[in-house]
XYZ file of C-alpha atoms in Angstrom:
719
model
C 42.428 75.931 -167.073
C 43.620 76.093 -170.668
C 41.427 77.797 -173.240
C 40.923 75.765 -176.381
C 39.600 76.577 -179.835
C 36.473 75.315 -181.586
C 35.350 75.089 -185.197
C 33.565 78.428 -185.132
C 36.975 80.075 -184.636
C 38.038 79.134 -188.177
C 34.656 79.418 -189.927
C 35.019 83.094 -190.985
C 38.452 82.684 -192.565
C 37.702 79.256 -194.082
C 34.460 80.601 -195.568
C 36.527 83.162 -197.478
C 38.773 80.356 -198.713
C 35.813 78.217 -199.782
C 34.346 81.086 -201.819
C 37.687 81.796 -203.447
C 38.138 78.115 -204.338
C 34.729 78.056 -206.008
C 35.800 80.953 -208.222
C 39.237 79.522 -209.072
C 39.754 77.745 -212.384
C 43.138 76.011 -212.245
C 44.725 73.557 -209.817
C 47.710 75.878 -209.377
C 45.416 78.706 -208.374
C 43.664 76.498 -205.815
C 46.964 75.360 -204.306
C 48.161 78.963 -203.993
C 44.924 79.966 -202.235
C 45.285 77.148 -199.694
C 48.979 77.999 -199.200
C 48.086 81.617 -198.400
C 45.318 80.412 -196.066
C 47.753 78.230 -194.091
C 50.158 81.136 -193.611
C 47.271 83.224 -192.295
C 46.076 80.399 -190.002
C 49.581 79.965 -188.581
C 49.510 83.564 -187.403
C 46.738 82.472 -184.988
C 48.828 80.532 -182.496
C 45.886 79.901 -180.200
C 43.976 77.500 -182.486
C 44.834 74.469 -180.346
C 42.096 71.916 -179.597
C 41.766 69.830 -176.412
C 43.407 66.413 -176.321
C 41.494 63.148 -176.118
C 40.287 62.437 -172.596
C 42.133 59.884 -170.493
C 40.394 56.545 -170.142
C 38.696 56.485 -173.552
C 38.492 53.144 -175.361
C 40.575 52.763 -178.531
C 40.455 50.341 -181.446
C 43.133 49.442 -184.001
C 45.950 50.719 -181.766
C 48.174 49.103 -179.151
C 47.650 52.042 -176.785
C 45.629 55.281 -176.443
C 46.799 58.137 -178.653
C 47.461 61.730 -177.699
C 47.604 64.863 -179.853
C 50.503 66.032 -177.723
C 52.540 62.796 -177.954
C 51.930 60.087 -180.580
C 50.118 62.441 -182.992
C 52.471 65.369 -182.539
C 54.231 66.211 -185.786
C 51.428 64.750 -187.896
C 48.685 66.153 -190.078
C 45.695 64.543 -188.349
C 42.305 63.975 -189.975
C 39.589 63.545 -187.352
C 36.522 61.771 -188.737
C 33.530 62.410 -186.482
C 31.131 59.589 -187.320
C 28.466 57.255 -185.984
C 28.336 53.821 -187.513
C 24.624 53.758 -188.393
C 24.937 56.815 -190.649
C 24.888 56.168 -194.402
C 26.603 59.494 -195.091
C 29.433 58.427 -192.762
C 29.725 55.164 -194.697
C 29.970 57.110 -197.950
C 32.975 58.994 -196.564
C 35.001 55.855 -195.796
C 36.199 55.250 -199.397
C 37.601 58.800 -199.444
C 39.496 58.173 -196.213
C 40.690 54.796 -197.458
C 42.007 56.412 -200.639
C 43.735 59.101 -198.555
C 45.452 56.438 -196.439
C 46.602 54.639 -199.580
C 48.066 57.881 -200.910
C 49.825 59.021 -197.709
C 51.257 56.787 -195.017
C 51.644 57.536 -191.331
C 55.385 57.883 -191.965
C 54.555 60.502 -194.639
C 52.910 62.477 -191.856
C 49.163 61.745 -192.197
C 47.082 59.973 -189.563
C 43.337 59.433 -189.827
C 41.533 58.993 -186.498
C 37.887 58.005 -186.333
C 36.093 59.738 -183.471
C 32.958 57.710 -182.847
C 30.272 59.953 -181.374
C 27.170 57.794 -181.066
C 23.632 58.696 -182.104
C 21.949 55.624 -180.589
C 22.649 54.226 -177.092
C 23.533 50.880 -178.667
C 26.328 52.590 -180.590
C 28.121 53.647 -177.410
C 29.084 50.047 -176.618
C 32.693 49.277 -177.576
C 31.936 45.750 -178.803
C 29.310 47.100 -181.209
C 31.720 49.738 -182.524
C 34.326 47.001 -182.922
C 31.878 45.007 -185.050
C 31.219 48.075 -187.208
C 34.956 48.674 -187.637
C 35.274 45.103 -188.907
C 32.195 45.357 -191.162
C 33.410 48.540 -192.806
C 37.062 47.422 -192.957
C 38.272 50.493 -191.065
C 42.036 50.198 -190.601
C 42.852 53.504 -188.911
C 42.640 54.208 -185.158
C 39.141 54.724 -183.757
C 38.326 56.217 -180.371
C 35.020 55.662 -178.611
C 34.047 59.173 -177.510
C 30.834 57.739 -176.049
C 29.824 60.926 -174.243
C 30.703 63.074 -177.298
C 32.979 65.299 -175.219
C 35.308 66.257 -178.083
C 32.279 66.689 -180.382
C 30.830 69.194 -177.902
C 34.092 70.994 -177.193
C 34.722 71.561 -180.898
C 31.023 72.357 -181.480
C 30.633 69.753 -184.215
C 27.049 69.862 -185.474
C 26.440 66.843 -187.710
C 27.681 63.471 -188.975
C 30.015 63.161 -190.746
C 32.414 66.027 -190.059
C 36.105 65.992 -190.908
C 38.496 68.181 -188.920
C 42.074 68.586 -190.183
C 44.743 69.425 -187.632
C 48.308 70.628 -187.955
C 51.323 69.082 -186.188
C 50.693 71.040 -182.962
C 47.093 69.838 -182.675
C 46.061 73.151 -184.226
C 42.877 73.641 -186.251
C 43.322 73.932 -190.009
C 40.131 73.029 -191.888
C 36.728 71.404 -191.464
C 34.583 69.586 -194.019
C 30.934 68.895 -193.209
C 29.028 66.057 -194.863
C 30.070 63.731 -197.666
C 31.294 64.412 -201.203
C 34.422 66.474 -200.453
C 37.167 64.155 -201.729
C 38.776 66.824 -203.907
C 38.923 69.365 -201.057
C 40.167 66.708 -198.613
C 43.106 65.845 -200.854
C 43.806 69.489 -201.696
C 43.889 70.500 -198.029
C 45.933 67.463 -196.937
C 48.577 67.867 -199.652
C 48.908 71.589 -198.954
C 49.253 71.026 -195.196
C 51.925 68.373 -195.709
C 53.935 70.643 -198.010
C 53.509 73.675 -195.722
C 54.670 71.955 -192.536
C 57.360 69.869 -194.227
C 58.986 73.086 -195.433
C 58.989 74.276 -191.828
C 60.517 71.001 -190.614
C 57.583 70.306 -188.293
C 56.568 66.885 -189.624
C 57.759 63.658 -187.969
C 57.971 60.188 -189.497
C 57.390 58.012 -186.413
C 54.688 55.313 -186.224
C 51.695 55.419 -183.887
C 51.275 51.762 -182.901
C 48.617 50.443 -185.287
C 47.267 47.056 -184.199
C 44.307 45.868 -186.245
C 41.677 43.948 -184.312
C 40.746 41.950 -187.427
C 44.176 40.284 -187.451
C 43.396 38.456 -184.202
C 40.088 36.968 -185.331
C 39.601 33.348 -186.399
C 37.849 32.714 -189.732
C 34.126 31.960 -189.713
C 31.681 30.401 -192.145
C 29.578 33.567 -192.295
C 30.787 37.107 -191.723
C 28.232 39.749 -190.758
C 25.334 38.287 -192.803
C 23.097 41.206 -193.758
C 19.869 39.864 -195.271
C 18.222 36.526 -195.994
C 15.386 35.558 -198.356
C 13.528 32.348 -199.201
C 11.927 31.100 -202.395
C 8.744 29.376 -201.134
C 8.557 27.114 -204.197
C 12.031 25.584 -204.059
C 12.566 26.285 -200.343
C 16.022 27.582 -201.190
C 17.492 30.427 -199.191
C 19.671 33.277 -200.407
C 22.026 34.712 -197.792
C 23.978 37.946 -198.147
C 27.287 36.929 -196.556
C 28.178 40.591 -196.388
C 31.562 40.451 -194.670
C 32.771 37.825 -197.140
C 31.438 39.880 -200.088
C 29.420 36.986 -201.471
C 25.948 35.509 -201.811
C 25.190 31.955 -200.701
C 22.288 29.918 -202.028
C 21.495 27.050 -199.664
C 18.852 24.388 -199.220
C 16.496 24.586 -196.265
C 18.737 22.026 -194.566
C 21.750 24.340 -194.892
C 23.545 22.572 -197.737
C 25.408 25.131 -199.860
C 24.253 24.903 -203.469
C 26.000 27.996 -204.839
C 28.623 30.374 -203.454
C 28.940 33.497 -205.604
C 31.633 36.108 -204.995
C 34.141 36.593 -202.195
C 36.265 36.310 -200.240
C 37.468 39.852 -200.985
C 35.506 42.762 -202.373
C 35.421 43.582 -206.057
C 33.161 44.436 -208.969
C 32.822 41.916 -211.754
C 30.039 40.359 -213.813
C 30.365 36.994 -215.545
C 30.455 33.368 -214.483
C 29.483 32.471 -210.932
C 33.088 31.528 -210.190
C 34.382 34.897 -211.428
C 31.750 37.341 -210.128
C 32.593 39.802 -207.367
C 30.538 41.926 -204.970
C 31.298 44.552 -202.345
C 29.386 44.197 -199.066
C 26.093 42.976 -200.572
C 23.083 43.515 -198.324
C 19.591 42.894 -199.725
C 18.727 39.658 -201.549
C 15.535 38.325 -203.140
C 15.257 34.856 -204.662
C 12.623 33.575 -207.078
C 13.195 30.355 -208.971
C 16.691 30.402 -210.449
C 17.087 34.165 -210.112
C 18.626 36.029 -207.182
C 18.460 39.835 -207.089
C 21.193 41.487 -205.035
C 21.628 44.963 -203.557
C 25.394 45.245 -204.064
C 25.622 48.051 -201.555
C 29.185 49.354 -201.610
C 29.439 48.953 -205.381
C 26.269 51.081 -205.714
C 24.800 48.439 -208.025
C 21.795 46.148 -208.306
C 22.889 42.743 -209.617
C 21.182 39.635 -210.949
C 22.411 36.087 -210.379
C 21.023 33.660 -212.972
C 21.630 30.226 -211.446
C 20.445 28.225 -214.463
C 22.805 30.065 -216.807
C 25.571 30.425 -214.218
C 25.905 34.163 -214.858
C 25.956 37.407 -212.875
C 24.907 40.666 -214.551
C 24.335 44.289 -213.573
C 20.748 45.577 -213.709
C 21.250 49.103 -212.352
C 24.045 51.437 -211.369
C 27.347 52.524 -212.833
C 29.591 51.353 -210.004
C 30.077 54.904 -208.739
C 27.968 56.517 -206.022
C 25.302 58.689 -207.607
C 23.599 61.840 -206.362
C 20.623 61.780 -208.756
C 17.318 61.789 -206.841
C 14.998 61.458 -209.841
C 16.324 58.695 -212.100
C 14.674 57.678 -215.346
C 17.620 56.269 -217.302
C 18.086 52.656 -218.281
C 19.490 50.681 -215.377
C 23.199 50.333 -216.320
C 23.326 54.049 -217.213
C 21.558 55.203 -214.043
C 23.842 56.133 -211.097
C 22.414 54.983 -207.771
C 23.526 55.281 -204.137
C 23.918 52.524 -201.536
C 20.996 50.185 -202.311
C 20.318 48.351 -199.045
C 17.456 45.983 -199.833
C 15.412 44.697 -202.773
C 12.087 42.933 -203.225
C 10.128 41.878 -206.278
C 6.570 43.040 -206.962
C 4.115 44.030 -209.630
C 2.487 47.242 -210.714
C 1.260 46.603 -214.215
C 4.571 44.808 -214.874
C 7.327 43.170 -212.852
C 9.160 45.725 -210.729
C 12.169 45.338 -208.495
C 11.722 47.707 -205.558
C 14.925 49.134 -204.103
C 15.539 50.650 -200.664
C 17.964 53.367 -201.770
C 19.522 54.200 -198.410
C 22.068 56.608 -199.889
C 19.451 59.057 -201.192
C 16.775 58.296 -198.546
C 14.314 57.033 -201.164
C 12.489 54.026 -202.629
C 13.298 53.352 -206.277
C 11.766 51.065 -208.892
C 13.564 49.058 -211.556
C 11.171 47.960 -214.309
C 11.814 44.384 -215.412
C 8.929 44.765 -217.872
C 7.081 47.787 -219.251
C 4.913 49.309 -216.538
C 3.643 52.358 -214.719
C 4.006 53.632 -211.174
C 1.123 55.111 -209.166
C 0.781 58.805 -210.058
C 3.583 58.301 -212.592
C 4.051 58.003 -216.317
C 4.654 54.862 -218.340
C 8.139 53.392 -218.036
C 9.962 51.089 -220.396
C 11.614 47.833 -219.474
C 14.990 48.433 -217.853
C 14.186 51.932 -216.572
C 15.307 52.775 -213.028
C 13.408 55.613 -211.378
C 12.597 57.160 -208.002
C 9.205 56.028 -206.645
C 8.956 57.677 -203.218
C 10.972 60.096 -201.121
C 11.993 63.696 -201.679
C 15.625 62.886 -200.959
C 15.519 64.883 -197.732
C 16.435 62.886 -194.614
C 13.105 63.107 -192.798
C 10.277 61.156 -191.206
C 7.606 62.822 -193.322
C 4.456 60.984 -194.393
C 2.483 62.257 -197.366
C -0.202 61.171 -199.808
C 2.113 62.193 -202.644
C 5.111 59.855 -202.737
C 7.590 62.459 -204.020
C 6.762 64.790 -201.114
C 7.265 62.151 -198.440
C 10.574 62.040 -196.596
C 12.433 58.886 -195.582
C 15.428 58.852 -193.260
C 17.360 55.735 -194.223
C 15.237 52.958 -195.763
C 17.069 49.731 -194.977
C 14.520 46.917 -195.251
C 11.671 46.133 -197.671
C 8.934 43.543 -197.842
C 5.882 43.311 -200.077
C 2.324 42.759 -198.866
C 0.812 42.060 -202.307
C -2.887 41.423 -201.631
C -5.821 43.559 -200.534
C -6.334 45.416 -198.306
C -2.591 46.022 -198.110
C -1.032 46.100 -201.577
C 1.907 47.989 -200.198
C 5.562 47.917 -199.381
C 6.477 47.894 -195.713
C 9.706 49.770 -195.023
C 12.138 49.553 -192.133
C 13.249 53.197 -191.986
C 16.235 52.756 -189.715
C 17.374 56.316 -188.988
C 13.873 57.431 -187.952
C 13.366 54.171 -186.010
C 10.010 53.630 -187.725
C 8.134 51.150 -189.835
C 6.382 52.848 -192.761
C 4.051 51.694 -195.530
C 4.088 52.705 -199.208
C 0.895 52.059 -201.138
C 1.175 50.415 -204.547
C -2.260 51.818 -205.438
C -1.664 55.533 -204.978
C 1.896 55.913 -203.661
C 0.862 57.247 -200.249
C 3.506 56.937 -197.524
C 2.031 56.258 -194.085
C 3.232 55.656 -190.563
C 2.833 52.210 -189.002
C 4.787 52.131 -185.721
C 7.673 53.928 -183.997
C 9.127 57.419 -184.289
C 7.054 60.497 -183.561
C 4.914 63.088 -185.346
C 7.594 65.730 -185.867
C 9.057 64.808 -189.280
C 12.391 66.427 -188.425
C 12.957 64.519 -185.179
C 15.066 61.451 -185.975
C 15.868 60.792 -182.315
C 12.505 59.316 -181.231
C 13.793 55.844 -180.521
C 13.522 53.386 -177.640
C 12.342 49.895 -176.801
C 8.641 50.004 -175.979
C 5.792 47.706 -176.958
C 2.653 49.577 -177.852
C 0.429 50.962 -180.548
C 1.453 53.217 -183.408
C 3.504 56.155 -182.301
C 3.604 54.916 -178.708
C 5.672 51.919 -179.790
C 9.407 52.554 -179.920
C 12.138 50.872 -181.945
C 15.875 51.477 -182.242
C 17.317 51.479 -185.783
C 15.330 48.577 -187.324
C 16.993 47.151 -190.432
C 14.743 44.336 -191.634
C 11.080 43.483 -192.233
C 9.276 40.370 -193.497
C 5.579 39.945 -194.300
C 3.675 36.760 -193.424
C 0.774 36.497 -195.833
C -0.985 33.755 -193.867
C -1.224 35.627 -190.580
C -1.126 39.182 -191.985
C 1.651 39.972 -189.534
C 4.855 41.895 -190.070
C 8.102 40.703 -188.488
C 10.768 43.292 -187.694
C 14.494 43.020 -187.012
C 14.739 45.698 -184.302
C 18.485 45.737 -184.764
C 19.847 48.024 -182.072
C 17.476 46.607 -179.465
C 18.780 43.123 -180.363
C 15.215 41.886 -180.687
C 12.751 40.459 -183.156
C 9.364 42.157 -182.983
C 5.997 41.497 -184.558
C 3.579 44.146 -185.807
C -0.113 43.849 -186.655
C -0.558 46.570 -189.316
C -4.334 46.479 -188.904
C -4.243 47.477 -185.227
C -0.721 49.024 -185.323
C 0.204 46.969 -182.287
C 3.901 46.196 -181.890
C 5.320 43.698 -179.393
C 8.551 41.831 -178.761
C 8.666 38.307 -180.131
C 12.206 37.194 -179.293
C 15.375 38.488 -177.689
C 16.463 39.592 -174.244
C 17.270 43.149 -175.287
C 20.965 42.641 -174.511
C 23.516 41.815 -177.180
C 24.408 38.140 -176.907
C 24.473 34.805 -178.654
C 22.562 32.569 -176.301
C 19.881 30.092 -177.267
C 17.495 29.720 -174.360
C 14.540 27.474 -173.737
C 12.244 29.993 -175.411
C 12.105 33.124 -177.565
C 12.519 35.622 -174.752
C 15.492 33.796 -173.239
C 17.412 33.753 -176.522
C 19.685 36.612 -177.515
C 20.794 38.300 -180.738
C 23.374 40.903 -181.723
C 22.176 43.550 -184.176
C 20.079 41.262 -186.395
C 19.940 42.880 -189.834
C 17.488 40.808 -191.860
C 14.834 38.125 -191.624
C 12.379 36.162 -193.730
C 9.336 33.963 -193.199
C 9.586 30.366 -194.400
C 7.865 27.007 -194.439
C 4.397 28.460 -194.864
C 4.699 30.819 -191.923
C 5.975 28.186 -189.475
C 9.572 29.392 -189.332
C 11.352 32.720 -189.211
C 14.948 32.859 -190.445
C 17.036 35.635 -188.897
C 20.380 36.998 -190.080
C 22.006 37.535 -186.677
C 24.572 39.881 -188.111
C 27.156 40.493 -185.408
C 27.013 36.847 -184.277
C 27.826 35.643 -187.826
C 24.925 33.182 -187.703
C 21.559 32.444 -189.208
C 19.067 31.564 -186.500
C 15.721 29.839 -186.927
C 12.664 30.750 -184.873
C 10.037 28.023 -184.803
C 6.835 30.039 -184.503
C 4.851 26.995 -183.349
C 7.132 25.567 -180.646
C 8.580 28.990 -179.694
C 12.138 27.657 -179.821
C 15.309 29.021 -181.417
C 18.035 27.007 -183.138
C 21.140 27.642 -185.202
C 20.806 27.129 -188.935
C 23.728 25.038 -190.213
C 25.785 26.055 -193.223
C 27.479 22.948 -194.627
C 29.206 22.192 -197.891
C 31.203 24.474 -200.121
C 32.200 27.414 -197.878
C 35.834 27.096 -196.875
C 36.261 26.820 -193.118
C 39.207 25.917 -190.994
C 39.607 22.223 -190.283
C 38.966 21.686 -186.600
C 41.882 19.297 -186.324
C 44.871 18.060 -188.272
C 46.583 14.715 -187.933
C 50.251 13.994 -187.539
C 50.714 11.262 -190.129
C 50.690 11.760 -193.869
C 48.736 8.574 -194.536
C 45.844 9.603 -192.309
C 42.729 10.461 -194.335
C 42.093 14.194 -194.762
C 40.035 15.729 -191.994
C 36.563 16.818 -192.962
C 36.070 20.561 -192.796
C 33.542 21.167 -190.068
C 31.681 24.222 -188.852
C 33.069 25.758 -185.696
C 31.316 24.781 -182.492
C 28.866 27.599 -181.729
C 29.331 29.624 -178.570
C 25.846 28.612 -177.461
C 26.779 24.887 -177.378
C 26.950 23.517 -173.822
C 30.417 22.556 -172.599
C 30.262 19.675 -170.096
C 33.304 18.990 -167.902
C 33.506 15.350 -166.788
C 35.163 13.920 -163.667
C 38.820 12.965 -164.152
C 39.663 9.347 -164.986
C 42.927 7.494 -164.257
C 44.690 5.882 -167.227
C 48.162 4.641 -168.132
C 50.137 4.482 -171.346
C 49.275 1.318 -173.248
C 45.655 1.435 -172.188
C 42.817 2.542 -174.439
C 40.046 4.939 -173.540
C 36.597 4.193 -174.934
C 34.268 7.165 -175.033
C 30.632 6.062 -175.296
C 28.722 8.983 -176.763
C 24.967 8.919 -176.047
C 22.903 11.738 -177.540
C 19.127 12.195 -177.431
C 17.324 14.457 -179.899
C 14.224 16.516 -179.119
C 10.933 14.728 -179.561
C 9.715 14.706 -183.152
C 13.128 15.193 -184.776
C 15.480 12.957 -186.725
C 18.982 13.154 -188.156
C 19.192 14.973 -191.480
C 20.682 12.821 -194.215
C 21.519 15.800 -196.449
C 23.597 17.412 -193.695
C 25.905 14.731 -192.251
C 26.489 14.832 -188.499
C 30.026 14.588 -187.087
C 32.109 14.152 -183.980
C 35.690 15.329 -183.526
C 38.292 14.606 -180.897
C 41.041 16.988 -179.792
C 43.632 17.480 -177.080
C 44.754 21.080 -177.394
C 48.386 21.508 -176.359
C 48.760 17.728 -176.035
C 48.482 16.592 -179.643
C 50.827 13.674 -178.869
C 47.856 12.023 -177.187
C 46.090 11.579 -180.542
C 49.085 11.016 -182.785
C 48.135 8.683 -185.630
C 44.567 8.257 -184.316
C 41.270 8.940 -186.053
C 40.094 12.305 -184.787
C 36.870 12.764 -186.723
C 33.957 10.526 -187.569
C 30.401 10.551 -188.797
C 27.264 10.115 -186.747
C 24.640 8.111 -188.597
C 22.541 6.492 -185.883
C 21.733 7.660 -182.363
C 19.747 4.586 -181.314
C 22.944 3.052 -179.878
C 25.911 4.692 -178.127
C 28.735 5.752 -180.450
C 32.017 4.121 -179.455
C 35.147 6.280 -179.907
C 38.422 4.587 -178.948
C 41.784 6.253 -178.356
C 44.952 4.479 -177.168
C 47.136 6.229 -174.612
C 50.748 6.595 -175.812
C 53.730 7.101 -173.563
C 53.248 10.435 -171.824
C 55.867 13.176 -172.171
C 56.638 15.441 -169.255
C 53.556 17.649 -169.345
C 50.535 18.440 -167.199
C 47.694 15.952 -167.266
C 45.877 16.457 -170.581
C 42.225 16.748 -171.456
C 40.454 14.930 -174.245
C 37.794 17.078 -175.854
C 34.941 15.508 -177.792
C 32.795 17.871 -179.861
C 29.633 16.560 -181.474
C 27.667 18.312 -184.242
C 24.215 16.907 -184.945
C 21.920 18.121 -187.720
C 18.338 17.245 -187.026
C 15.246 17.705 -189.165
C 11.853 18.748 -187.844
C 9.242 16.092 -188.447
C 6.971 18.759 -189.924
C 8.191 21.351 -192.391
C 11.555 19.781 -193.165
C 13.649 22.562 -191.612
C 17.112 21.689 -190.348
C 18.609 22.646 -186.986
C 22.178 22.311 -185.782
C 22.658 20.951 -182.278
C 26.098 20.765 -180.712
C 27.731 19.777 -177.435
C 31.293 19.616 -176.149
C 32.593 17.192 -173.514
C 35.873 17.842 -171.683
C 37.354 14.651 -170.247
C 40.433 15.181 -168.021
C 42.934 12.303 -167.922
C 45.241 11.493 -165.006
C 48.042 9.505 -166.651
C 50.026 7.227 -164.371
C 53.772 6.678 -164.635
C 53.609 2.890 -165.228
C 52.479 1.267 -168.459
C 49.466 -1.028 -168.372
C 47.163 -2.853 -170.733
C 43.376 -2.950 -170.848
C 40.586 -0.479 -171.486
C 38.902 2.282 -169.557
C 35.361 3.248 -170.611
C 33.449 6.414 -169.823
C 29.918 7.368 -170.910
C 29.315 10.874 -172.225
C 25.588 11.564 -172.268
C 23.531 14.578 -173.296
C 19.902 15.242 -174.204
C 19.360 18.212 -176.524
C-alpha cells in the first residue's frame, strides 16, 4: 500500500517561510523567498497526497476528476469547506478572484472539497443548492465521509491546500483572510513549474449545474418580514440579489435590485444588492442586511431611494465598532430587526464576527454602555470568539454564528431572541442589562459546537440543527423557529423552555400535505408572524417558495408572487396577431397532476374541456391576484396553432368551457393536451391569499379520417 503525505509533513518548512515572509519588506523579496521554498520542497519527492476516492459525487464537472489524470500538470487549490460556515463563505471571493486571474488553461484549477459538519450537509442535493446559492463555478466533490480531510489531517474549516502538478503538497492556508499569500503562492508555483515544463494546458470538463436550470420567480429566498399596519411583506429574494415588497395577496408592489449582484445606492430602478438576507419593514421603510456587500441598507419607498446606513462595502474585522455607519466596516450582516433602547436602534446579527451589533437611528444608550450619537454603529454583544458562551456581561458572551433575530419588546421579555446557527441554539439577549442566556438547544460546554440533533424537549434537552430564523408572536408569547437543517418549523415557549415541532416531515421535500406534519420544507431560512398571529410566512429557501402556515386550520399553502417579477411565459403562440401570452408563475411541484382516460377525436372536430374547480370551504377567488388557465401540447404545438392558449378564471360557480379545434394531424404519436389551472383564493378571515394549482393531462387518439362535430370532456377537481 502506497504511503502518502499529510499537512504535518510540510508544517516545519512552511512555518520557516511564513516567519520569513512576515519579516520581508518588498514584493521582490517575498517572491524570492517563495521561489527558494519551492526548490527545497521539490527535493522532497515523497510529498504526494492520495487521490480522490472512486465513487465520490461531483458537481460542476462532466465526470469525476483525478489528481493523476485530469488534474495532472496543474497547480491545484483544494478548498476544504462546509457550506454552513461563514468563514468558508468569506473565502469564496478570494477564490473567485483567483479564477478570474488564472484560467484552467493557464494551469490553475480550484476544487472544492466539501467535508460536512452537519448530517444534512452530506446530502448531494443540499450541497448542489449551496453551490448555486454561492455561485461556485469550480468543481466540487462531496467527500461526505471526510476521508481526504482525515488523510491529510486537516483540522478546521476553511483550509486551502495548494498542490503541484504531480499531486504533491506545496502550501496550506488555514482560515480566511489570506488573499495576498494565496496569490503569492499560486503565481510562484505557476512560474516555478512552467520553467520546468511541467504545466499542461488541457481542460478538465467543467459543466455548470446552474446552466441546466429553468428560471424561477424566487431564487433561494432568505428572510421575510411583515409590516402589521400595512400588511405588506418584504422578501429577500437572495439568489436574484433583490428585495421584493408585496401585498398580503402576493401582488408585487416594488422590486428593488437584481437580477445580478452589485453595489449601488440611488433610485429603486438603479439600486443593486449582493445576496441580501435579513429584511425588516415598517411603513415605507425597508431595512436590509446586504450580506455579501457587508452593508446595511435602507429602502425608502416613499422617496424611491436606496441608501447605505452602515458598512464600507469591504469585509471588516473590527469587533468593537463605534464609528458612524458609512465609515464603520462590518462583516456579513445576516439579519436585522428594529427596536428601542432610549432611541430607535437597528439590531444586526453580524454573522461574520459572531456578534450582535446596534446601529443608532437616533441618539441612545445601550445597556451597560455609554451614550451613542445618531448614526453610530457599535458592537452590543459577543466577544468575537466563535463560542456558545452565555454571560451576564454582553461583551464576555460568545456567539457562534448569529443568523436570525426577532424582538420581544414587552415585559417580562424585553429581549432579542437569536437563532445562533453554528451552535444549533436559540439564545436571548436582554435589552435591560445585556445578559445573554440560553433558551433551547446546544449543550453546556461553550466550546462544543457539535451538539445538534432533532429532538423535542426542554432547554438543553431539545436539539436543533443549524436554525437560521426566529419570529416572535406577541399575542401568544411563543417563538417560532426555522430549524433549517432539520427541514422543520418549530415552536418554543420561552417561559417553560419547551421546544416542539410544528410543521415538516424532517426530510427535505416540497410537498403540501393535509396538515402541518405531512408538509415538507427544504432548508427554510426565515419566517415571520402575520395577520395578528393567525398566519406564519416561511421562506422555504431551497424550494424557492414562500409558504403560508395557517395556525388555526393547521394547513399549509403556497404564497403566490404575481406582478412585476419577470418569469418565463408558459406558452407562446404561432401567429403574430395572437395577443401576447400573460406571464404566469410556474406550476408548483406540489400541484396534483391528473391523467385522464384517452378520448378519440378526428381532425375537423373540436374538443371542449369543461373545467370544474371547487375551492375549500370559506374561501373565494382573489380579485387582486387574477386566476388563470393555460393549455399546452408539448412536442405537438401544431395541435394549438393559432388557438387561444391562456385565459382568465373569474367565476367558479359554473364550469369553464375551453374549446380547441383539431387540425390535420402530422405523422406523430398521439398527443396530449395539458390544461394547467392556477387559482388564487382568499381566506374569508384575515385576507391572506393562497395559490392553488392543478394540472390535467388529456391524451387524444386522433383518427385518420376527418370529421365534424364536438367532443366534450369534464375535468373536475376539488382543492
